[in-house]
């Protein structure tokens, strides 16, 4: 299924540039959220985005209450309402036998316990909602087809060079925020060792209309609208409805058998489906039937940053994947990008006159949070991909541990408010 193209007609600034403005590189999830949060605090924001169209194929996102509470405050959740789905539960099942292991109620619980909904949506729909909201704010300017290429700090702030079509422009601001994603130029320009590392695993993504799902697969689905995760040796599969529930988004994560170390090898499209389905040969028949129905599967090689790094220079800070690209096992990459944006705006709003101390407290609080989330992702990885006796032990724990204990274990993650006081984080 092809994602809707967000119509990004080349637009130029209509606002008179303010040398105290905050310049943001990248109109992804982190950059747009930051711009909205800063705009609420009265800052002028200039975003430069290198692309002319923003689209991603078959990419769904789970957004937990720690992210949706922030989207709600920014007026974005309302815009996302008709394109997103609120699942009733998160269900864990065994990928080979299909056995149900855990039913974690999330629908009402999220709102009652953590104060905001748990939703699933398409990434393009989230980006579209953020973009539409940003365009409605007079103190946010967005310039497209504009790649930030260089920057230079001086006593008055920061001078930023932007490649706009075939010419170079210079823009002045008080601060530059690199929200330019996993391949961040701003990060790698500082040090070659800061590049994202290939994990040797691939996330295979596809989406299938509900009416085209094979019956054998439908039999594996628990009743209701849910996020379902199937676990298996070295692999897992996640399914959830997006686009108002008409389409099921699938993400299957498995080792890269082609050459786990050489990430830049082209994946041969002829062999894609065969190689991929072979990885799941021992899995339940219903899942294999669905995998054949789900063609094409788009491979997405997974990268992660070894070290989380926010503050780069006095007038340059990174947020989102640029600072801490992470594997998707905790489903928190976009949520952390949203938290970063709101937390940075809160720090600047509180201590905006003192850039250095605002950025230092932001960086230390966020590094602490990201480290904990990455640790949770690593734990999920172990649990999802366990095999042999480890898998048996996992299944016993999942079957027998009271659900309330699992729910409690998410309080620190889903109950977190990134805009809360910094000294409490
Ligand atoms: C398989 C998979 C599943 C995932 N599932 C989830 C999930 O369920 N829940 C969740 O929360 N997260 C999930 N994530 C993670 C999530 O998608 C990312 O963490 C998130 O999109 C990062 O947002 P960002 O704004 O930092 O970067 P991006 O969204 O990558 O945005 C960066 C932007 O910067 C622009 N740019 C780049 N260079 C420049 C430049 N020099 N000048 C100007 N602009 C530039 C790019 O064009 C782009 O628009 C998943 C990721 C993967 C791979």
Coordinates of C-alpha atoms and ligand atoms in Angstrom, one line a residue:
X1 CA 0.0 0.0 0.0
X2 CA 1.4 3.4 -1.0
X3 CA 1.3 6.1 1.6
X4 CA -0.3 9.4 0.8
X5 CA 2.1 11.9 -0.5
X6 CA 2.2 15.0 1.6
X7 CA 1.9 17.9 -0.7
X8 CA 4.9 20.0 -0.1
X9 CA 4.7 22.7 -2.7
X10 CA 7.9 24.7 -2.8
X11 CA 7.2 27.5 -0.3
X12 CA 9.5 30.4 0.7
X13 CA 9.5 32.4 3.8
X14 CA 6.8 35.0 4.1
X15 CA 8.0 36.1 7.5
X16 CA 10.8 38.7 8.0
X17 CA 13.7 36.8 9.4
X18 CA 14.5 37.4 13.1
X19 CA 18.1 36.9 14.1
X20 CA 16.9 35.5 17.4
X21 CA 14.9 32.8 15.6
X22 CA 15.6 29.1 16.2
X23 CA 16.7 27.3 13.1
X24 CA 15.6 23.7 12.7
X25 CA 17.2 21.3 10.2
X26 CA 14.6 18.6 9.2
X27 CA 10.8 18.6 9.1
X28 CA 10.4 15.0 10.4
X29 CA 8.7 14.0 13.6
X30 CA 11.3 15.7 15.9
X31 CA 11.7 18.9 13.9
X32 CA 8.0 19.6 13.5
X33 CA 7.1 18.8 17.1
X34 CA 9.9 21.1 18.3
X35 CA 8.7 23.9 16.1
X36 CA 5.1 23.6 17.4
X37 CA 6.3 23.5 21.1
X38 CA 8.6 26.5 20.6
X39 CA 5.9 28.4 18.8
X40 CA 3.6 27.9 21.9
X41 CA 6.4 29.6 24.0
X42 CA 6.6 32.6 21.7
X43 CA 9.8 31.7 19.7
X44 CA 10.1 32.4 16.0
X45 CA 11.1 29.2 14.3
X46 CA 12.6 28.6 10.8
X47 CA 12.5 25.0 9.6
X48 CA 14.6 23.9 6.6
X49 CA 13.7 20.5 5.0
X50 CA 15.7 19.0 2.3
X51 CA 12.9 17.0 0.7
X52 CA 10.1 18.2 -1.5
X53 CA 7.7 15.3 -0.8
X54 CA 7.5 13.3 2.4
X55 CA 6.3 9.8 2.0
X56 CA 7.0 6.4 3.4
X57 CA 5.7 3.1 2.2
X58 CA 4.0 0.7 4.6
X59 CA 5.3 2.4 7.8
X60 CA 3.0 2.2 10.8
X61 CA 3.8 3.7 14.2
X62 CA 2.7 2.8 17.7
X63 CA 2.3 6.0 19.8
X64 CA 2.2 5.4 23.6
X65 CA 0.7 7.9 26.1
X66 CA 4.0 9.5 26.9
X67 CA 3.9 10.8 23.2
X68 CA 0.1 11.3 22.7
X69 CA -0.2 13.5 25.8
X70 CA 2.3 15.9 24.2
X71 CA 0.6 15.7 20.8
X72 CA -2.7 16.5 22.5
X73 CA -1.3 19.7 24.0
X74 CA 0.0 20.8 20.7
X75 CA -3.4 20.3 19.0
X76 CA -2.1 17.5 16.8
X77 CA -3.9 14.5 18.3
X78 CA -7.2 16.0 17.3
X79 CA -6.0 16.2 13.7
X80 CA -4.8 12.6 13.8
X81 CA -8.1 11.3 15.2
X82 CA -9.6 10.1 12.0
X83 CA -6.4 8.5 10.6
X84 CA -5.5 6.6 13.8
X85 CA -6.8 3.6 15.7
X86 CA -7.0 3.1 19.5
X87 CA -6.2 -0.6 20.1
X88 CA -8.0 -2.4 22.9
X89 CA -5.0 -4.6 23.9
X90 CA -1.5 -5.5 23.2
X91 CA -1.3 -9.3 22.7
X92 CA 1.7 -11.5 22.7
X93 CA 1.5 -14.9 21.0
X94 CA 3.9 -17.7 20.1
X95 CA 4.9 -17.5 16.4
X96 CA 5.1 -21.3 15.9
X97 CA 2.1 -22.6 17.8
X98 CA 0.0 -19.5 17.7
X99 CA -0.6 -19.9 21.4
X100 CA -1.8 -16.8 23.3
X101 CA 0.8 -15.8 25.9
X102 CA -0.3 -12.4 27.2
X103 CA -3.3 -10.1 26.8
X104 CA -2.3 -6.6 28.0
X105 CA -5.4 -4.3 28.0
X106 CA -4.4 -0.9 26.8
X107 CA -7.5 1.0 25.5
X108 CA -9.2 2.4 28.6
X109 CA -6.2 1.7 30.7
X110 CA -3.9 4.1 28.8
X111 CA -6.3 7.0 29.4
X112 CA -7.2 6.1 33.0
X113 CA -3.8 5.2 34.3
X114 CA -1.4 7.3 32.1
X115 CA -3.8 10.1 31.2
X116 CA -3.6 9.8 27.4
X117 CA -4.5 7.3 24.7
X118 CA -2.3 4.6 23.1
X119 CA -2.8 4.9 19.3
X120 CA -1.5 3.3 16.1
X121 CA -1.2 5.3 12.8
X122 CA 0.7 5.6 9.6
X123 CA 3.9 7.7 10.0
X124 CA 2.8 9.9 7.0
X125 CA -0.5 10.7 8.7
X126 CA 1.4 11.8 11.9
X127 CA 3.8 13.9 9.8
X128 CA 0.9 15.4 7.9
X129 CA -1.0 16.3 11.1
X130 CA 2.2 18.0 12.5
X131 CA 2.8 19.8 9.3
X132 CA -0.8 21.1 9.0
X133 CA -0.7 22.3 12.5
X134 CA 2.7 24.0 12.0
X135 CA 1.5 25.8 8.9
X136 CA -1.3 27.3 10.9
X137 CA 1.2 29.0 13.2
X138 CA 2.4 32.5 12.1
X139 CA 5.7 32.2 14.0
X140 CA 6.7 29.0 12.1
X141 CA 8.2 29.3 8.7
X142 CA 8.9 26.1 6.6
X143 CA 11.2 26.2 3.6
X144 CA 11.4 23.1 1.5
X145 CA 14.0 21.6 -0.8
X146 CA 16.5 23.3 1.5
X147 CA 19.3 21.2 2.9
X148 CA 21.3 22.7 5.8
X149 CA 24.9 22.2 4.7
X150 CA 27.1 24.2 7.1
X151 CA 27.0 26.3 10.2
X152 CA 29.3 28.7 12.1
X153 CA 28.7 30.0 15.6
X154 CA 29.9 33.5 16.6
X155 CA 29.2 36.0 19.4
X156 CA 25.8 37.0 17.9
X157 CA 24.5 33.4 17.5
X158 CA 24.8 31.0 14.6
X159 CA 25.1 31.5 10.8
X160 CA 23.6 28.6 8.8
X161 CA 24.2 27.8 5.2
X162 CA 21.4 26.3 3.2
X163 CA 21.4 24.8 -0.2
X164 CA 18.1 26.0 -1.8
X165 CA 17.8 24.6 -5.4
X166 CA 21.0 25.6 -7.1
X167 CA 22.1 28.4 -4.8
X168 CA 23.5 28.8 -1.2
X169 CA 21.6 31.0 1.2
X170 CA 22.8 32.2 4.6
X171 CA 20.4 32.5 7.6
X172 CA 21.1 33.8 11.0
X173 CA 19.6 32.5 14.3
X174 CA 20.2 32.2 18.0
X175 CA 20.4 28.4 17.9
X176 CA 20.5 25.5 15.3
X177 CA 18.7 22.3 16.1
X178 CA 19.7 19.2 14.0
X179 CA 16.5 17.1 13.7
X180 CA 17.9 15.6 10.5
X181 CA 17.4 11.9 11.3
X182 CA 19.5 8.8 11.5
X183 CA 21.9 10.0 8.8
X184 CA 22.4 13.4 10.5
X185 CA 25.0 15.5 8.6
X186 CA 25.4 17.7 11.7
X187 CA 26.3 14.7 13.8
X188 CA 28.7 13.0 11.4
X189 CA 30.4 16.3 10.5
X190 CA 31.7 16.5 14.1
X191 CA 33.1 13.0 14.3
X192 CA 33.3 10.0 12.0
X193 CA 32.9 7.5 14.9
X194 CA 29.4 9.0 15.6
X195 CA 27.9 7.3 12.6
X196 CA 24.9 5.0 13.0
X197 CA 25.8 1.3 13.3
X198 CA 24.1 -1.4 11.2
X199 CA 22.6 -4.0 13.5
X200 CA 22.6 -6.8 11.0
X201 CA 18.8 -7.1 11.2
X202 CA 16.1 -6.1 8.8
X203 CA 12.5 -4.9 9.5
X204 CA 10.3 -6.2 6.7
X205 CA 7.2 -4.0 6.3
X206 CA 4.0 -4.6 4.5
X207 CA 0.3 -3.7 4.8
X208 CA -2.7 -5.8 3.7
X209 CA -6.3 -4.7 3.4
X210 CA -8.4 -6.4 6.1
X211 CA -10.6 -8.1 3.4
X212 CA -7.6 -9.7 1.8
X213 CA -6.2 -11.4 4.9
X214 CA -6.2 -15.2 4.5
X215 CA -8.7 -17.1 6.7
X216 CA -5.9 -19.2 8.2
X217 CA -4.3 -16.0 9.5
X218 CA -7.6 -14.4 10.7
X219 CA -8.0 -17.5 12.9
X220 CA -4.9 -16.5 14.8
X221 CA -6.1 -13.0 15.6
X222 CA -7.6 -12.4 19.0
X223 CA -11.1 -10.8 19.0
X224 CA -11.2 -7.0 18.9
X225 CA -8.8 -4.3 17.6
X226 CA -5.4 -5.1 18.9
X227 CA -1.6 -4.8 18.5
X228 CA -0.5 -8.4 18.1
X229 CA 3.2 -9.5 18.5
X230 CA 4.3 -13.0 17.6
X231 CA 7.6 -14.2 19.1
X232 CA 10.0 -16.7 17.5
X233 CA 13.7 -17.8 17.4
X234 CA 15.7 -14.7 16.3
X235 CA 12.6 -13.0 14.8
X236 CA 9.3 -11.4 15.6
X237 CA 6.3 -10.1 13.8
X238 CA 4.0 -7.3 14.8
X239 CA 0.5 -6.5 13.3
X240 CA -1.8 -3.6 14.0
X241 CA -4.6 -1.7 12.1
X242 CA -3.8 1.7 10.6
X243 CA -5.7 4.1 8.3
X244 CA -8.9 4.0 10.4
X245 CA -8.7 0.2 10.7
X246 CA -9.1 -0.7 7.0
X247 CA -5.5 -1.9 6.6
X248 CA -3.3 -4.1 8.8
X249 CA 0.3 -2.9 9.1
X250 CA 2.9 -5.6 9.5
X251 CA 6.5 -5.4 10.7
X252 CA 8.6 -8.6 10.8
X253 CA 12.1 -8.3 12.2
X254 CA 14.7 -11.0 11.3
X255 CA 18.5 -11.3 10.8
X256 CA 19.9 -10.1 7.5
X257 CA 21.0 -13.3 5.8
X258 CA 22.4 -11.6 2.8
X259 CA 25.4 -10.2 4.5
X260 CA 24.7 -8.9 8.0
X261 CA 27.9 -6.8 8.0
X262 CA 27.6 -5.2 4.6
X263 CA 24.5 -3.1 5.0
X264 CA 24.9 -1.2 1.8
X265 CA 24.5 -4.3 -0.4
X266 CA 21.5 -4.0 -2.6
X267 CA 18.7 -6.4 -1.7
X268 CA 17.8 -8.3 -4.8
X269 CA 14.1 -7.6 -5.4
X270 CA 13.6 -11.0 -7.2
X271 CA 14.6 -12.9 -4.1
X272 CA 13.1 -10.6 -1.5
X273 CA 9.9 -12.4 -0.7
X274 CA 11.5 -15.9 -1.0
X275 CA 14.4 -15.1 1.4
X276 CA 12.1 -13.4 3.8
X277 CA 9.4 -16.1 4.0
X278 CA 12.2 -18.7 4.3
X279 CA 13.2 -17.0 7.6
X280 CA 9.8 -17.9 8.9
X281 CA 9.6 -21.4 7.5
X282 CA 9.0 -23.0 11.0
X283 CA 6.3 -20.5 11.9
X284 CA 2.5 -21.1 12.0
X285 CA 0.9 -21.9 8.7
X286 CA -1.5 -18.9 9.1
X287 CA 1.4 -16.5 9.4
X288 CA 3.2 -17.9 6.3
X289 CA -0.1 -17.6 4.4
X290 CA -0.4 -14.0 5.4
X291 CA 3.3 -13.3 4.5
X292 CA 2.5 -14.5 0.9
X293 CA -0.6 -12.3 0.8
X294 CA 1.4 -9.4 2.0
X295 CA 3.8 -9.1 -1.0
X296 CA 5.6 -6.9 -1.6
X297 CA 7.5 -6.7 1.7
X298 CA 9.8 -3.7 1.9
X299 CA 13.1 -4.3 3.7
X300 CA 14.3 -1.6 6.1
X301 CA 17.7 -2.2 7.5
X302 CA 17.9 -1.3 11.2
X303 CA 20.6 1.1 12.4
X304 CA 21.3 2.4 15.9
X305 CA 23.5 5.0 17.5
X306 CA 26.0 3.5 19.9
X307 CA 26.0 6.6 22.1
X308 CA 23.2 9.1 22.7
X309 CA 24.6 12.6 22.1
X310 CA 22.4 15.8 22.2
X311 CA 24.6 18.8 22.8
X312 CA 27.3 19.2 20.1
X313 CA 28.3 22.8 20.4
X314 CA 27.2 25.9 22.3
X315 CA 24.7 26.8 19.6
X316 CA 24.0 23.4 18.1
X317 CA 21.9 20.7 19.6
X318 CA 20.6 17.4 18.1
X319 CA 17.2 15.8 18.7
X320 CA 15.3 12.7 17.6
X321 CA 17.1 10.0 15.6
X322 CA 20.0 12.4 14.9
X323 CA 20.9 12.1 18.6
X324 CA 19.9 8.6 19.4
X325 CA 18.5 6.4 16.6
X326 CA 17.4 3.2 18.3
X327 CA 16.1 -0.2 17.3
X328 CA 12.3 -0.6 17.2
X329 CA 11.9 -3.3 19.9
X330 CA 10.4 -0.8 22.4
X331 CA 8.4 1.0 19.7
X332 CA 9.7 4.3 21.1
X333 CA 11.8 6.0 18.4
X334 CA 9.1 8.5 17.3
X335 CA 7.8 8.9 20.8
X336 CA 11.3 9.9 21.9
X337 CA 11.6 12.4 19.0
X338 CA 8.3 13.9 20.2
X339 CA 9.5 14.0 23.8
X340 CA 12.8 15.6 22.8
X341 CA 11.0 18.4 20.9
X342 CA 8.7 19.2 23.8
X343 CA 11.5 18.9 26.4
X344 CA 13.9 21.2 24.5
X345 CA 11.1 23.8 24.1
X346 CA 10.4 23.6 27.8
X347 CA 14.1 24.0 28.7
X348 CA 14.5 27.0 26.3
X349 CA 11.2 28.5 27.5
X350 CA 12.4 28.3 31.1
X351 CA 16.0 29.4 30.6
X352 CA 16.1 30.8 27.1
X353 CA 18.3 33.7 27.9
X354 CA 21.0 31.3 29.1
X355 CA 21.4 28.9 26.2
X356 CA 24.3 27.0 27.7
X357 CA 22.6 26.0 30.9
X358 CA 19.3 25.3 29.2
X359 CA 20.9 23.0 26.7
X360 CA 23.0 21.3 29.4
X361 CA 20.0 20.5 31.6
X362 CA 18.0 19.4 28.6
X363 CA 20.9 17.1 27.5
X364 CA 21.5 15.5 30.8
X365 CA 17.8 14.8 31.6
X366 CA 17.2 13.4 28.1
X367 CA 20.3 11.2 28.1
X368 CA 19.0 9.6 31.3
X369 CA 15.6 9.0 29.8
X370 CA 16.9 7.7 26.4
X371 CA 19.4 5.3 28.2
X372 CA 16.5 3.7 30.1
X373 CA 14.3 3.4 26.9
X374 CA 17.2 1.8 25.0
X375 CA 17.7 -0.6 27.8
X376 CA 14.0 -1.6 27.7
X377 CA 14.4 -2.1 23.9
X378 CA 17.3 -4.5 24.4
X379 CA 15.3 -6.4 27.0
X380 CA 12.3 -6.7 24.6
X381 CA 14.7 -7.9 21.9
X382 CA 16.0 -10.7 24.1
X383 CA 12.5 -11.7 25.1
X384 CA 10.9 -11.5 21.6
X385 CA 13.8 -13.4 19.8
X386 CA 14.5 -16.0 22.5
X387 CA 14.9 -19.7 21.5
X388 CA 15.1 -23.1 23.2
X389 CA 14.9 -23.1 27.0
X390 CA 14.9 -19.3 27.1
X391 CA 11.8 -19.2 25.0
X392 CA 10.1 -21.8 27.2
X393 CA 11.0 -19.8 30.3
X394 CA 9.7 -16.6 28.7
X395 CA 6.4 -18.3 27.8
X396 CA 5.9 -19.5 31.4
X397 CA 6.5 -16.0 32.7
X398 CA 4.1 -14.4 30.2
X399 CA 1.4 -16.9 30.9
X400 CA 1.6 -16.8 34.7
X401 CA 2.7 -13.3 35.7
X402 CA -0.4 -11.2 36.8
X403 CA -1.2 -8.6 34.1
X404 CA -1.3 -5.9 36.7
X405 CA 2.4 -6.4 37.3
X406 CA 3.1 -5.9 33.5
X407 CA 1.0 -2.8 33.6
X408 CA 2.8 -1.4 36.6
X409 CA 6.1 -2.0 34.8
X410 CA 5.2 0.6 32.2
X411 CA 4.4 3.5 34.6
X412 CA 7.9 5.0 34.2
X413 CA 7.7 4.8 30.4
X414 CA 4.1 5.7 29.6
X415 CA 3.4 7.9 32.6
X416 CA 6.3 10.2 31.9
X417 CA 5.7 13.9 31.1
X418 CA 8.6 15.3 29.0
X419 CA 7.5 18.9 29.8
X420 CA 7.6 18.3 33.6
X421 CA 10.2 20.1 35.7
X422 CA 13.8 19.3 34.7
X423 CA 15.1 18.8 38.2
X424 CA 12.6 16.0 38.8
X425 CA 13.9 13.9 35.8
Ligands
LIG1 C1 10.8 -0.7 11.4 C2 10.6 0.5 12.3 C3 9.5 0.6 13.1 C4 9.3 1.7 13.9 N1 8.2 1.7 14.7 C5 8.1 2.7 15.6 C6 7.0 2.7 16.5 O1 6.1 1.8 16.5 N2 6.8 3.7 17.4 C7 7.8 4.7 17.5 O2 7.6 5.7 18.3 N3 8.8 4.8 16.6 C8 9.0 3.8 15.7 N4 10.1 3.8 14.8 C9 11.1 4.9 14.9 C10 10.6 6.2 14.2 O3 10.2 6.0 12.9 C11 11.8 7.2 14.2 O4 12.5 7.2 15.4 C12 11.3 8.6 13.9 O5 10.7 8.7 12.7 C13 12.5 9.6 14.0 O6 12.1 10.9 13.7 P1 13.1 12.1 13.4 O7 12.3 13.3 13.2 O8 14.2 12.1 14.4 O9 13.8 11.7 12.0 P2 13.1 11.6 10.5 O10 11.7 11.3 10.7 O11 14.0 10.7 9.8 O12 13.2 13.1 10.0 C14 14.4 13.7 9.6 C15 14.1 14.8 8.5 O13 15.3 15.5 8.3 C16 15.4 15.8 6.9 N5 16.8 16.1 6.6 C17 17.9 15.3 6.6 N6 19.0 15.9 6.4 C18 18.7 17.3 6.3 C19 19.4 18.4 6.0 N7 20.8 18.4 5.9 N8 18.8 19.6 6.0 C20 17.4 19.7 6.1 N9 16.7 18.6 6.3 C21 17.3 17.4 6.4 C22 14.9 14.5 6.2 O14 14.5 14.7 4.9 C23 13.7 14.2 7.2 O15 12.5 14.8 6.7 C24 10.3 2.7 13.9 C25 11.4 2.7 13.1 C26 11.6 1.6 12.3 C27 12.8 1.5 11.4

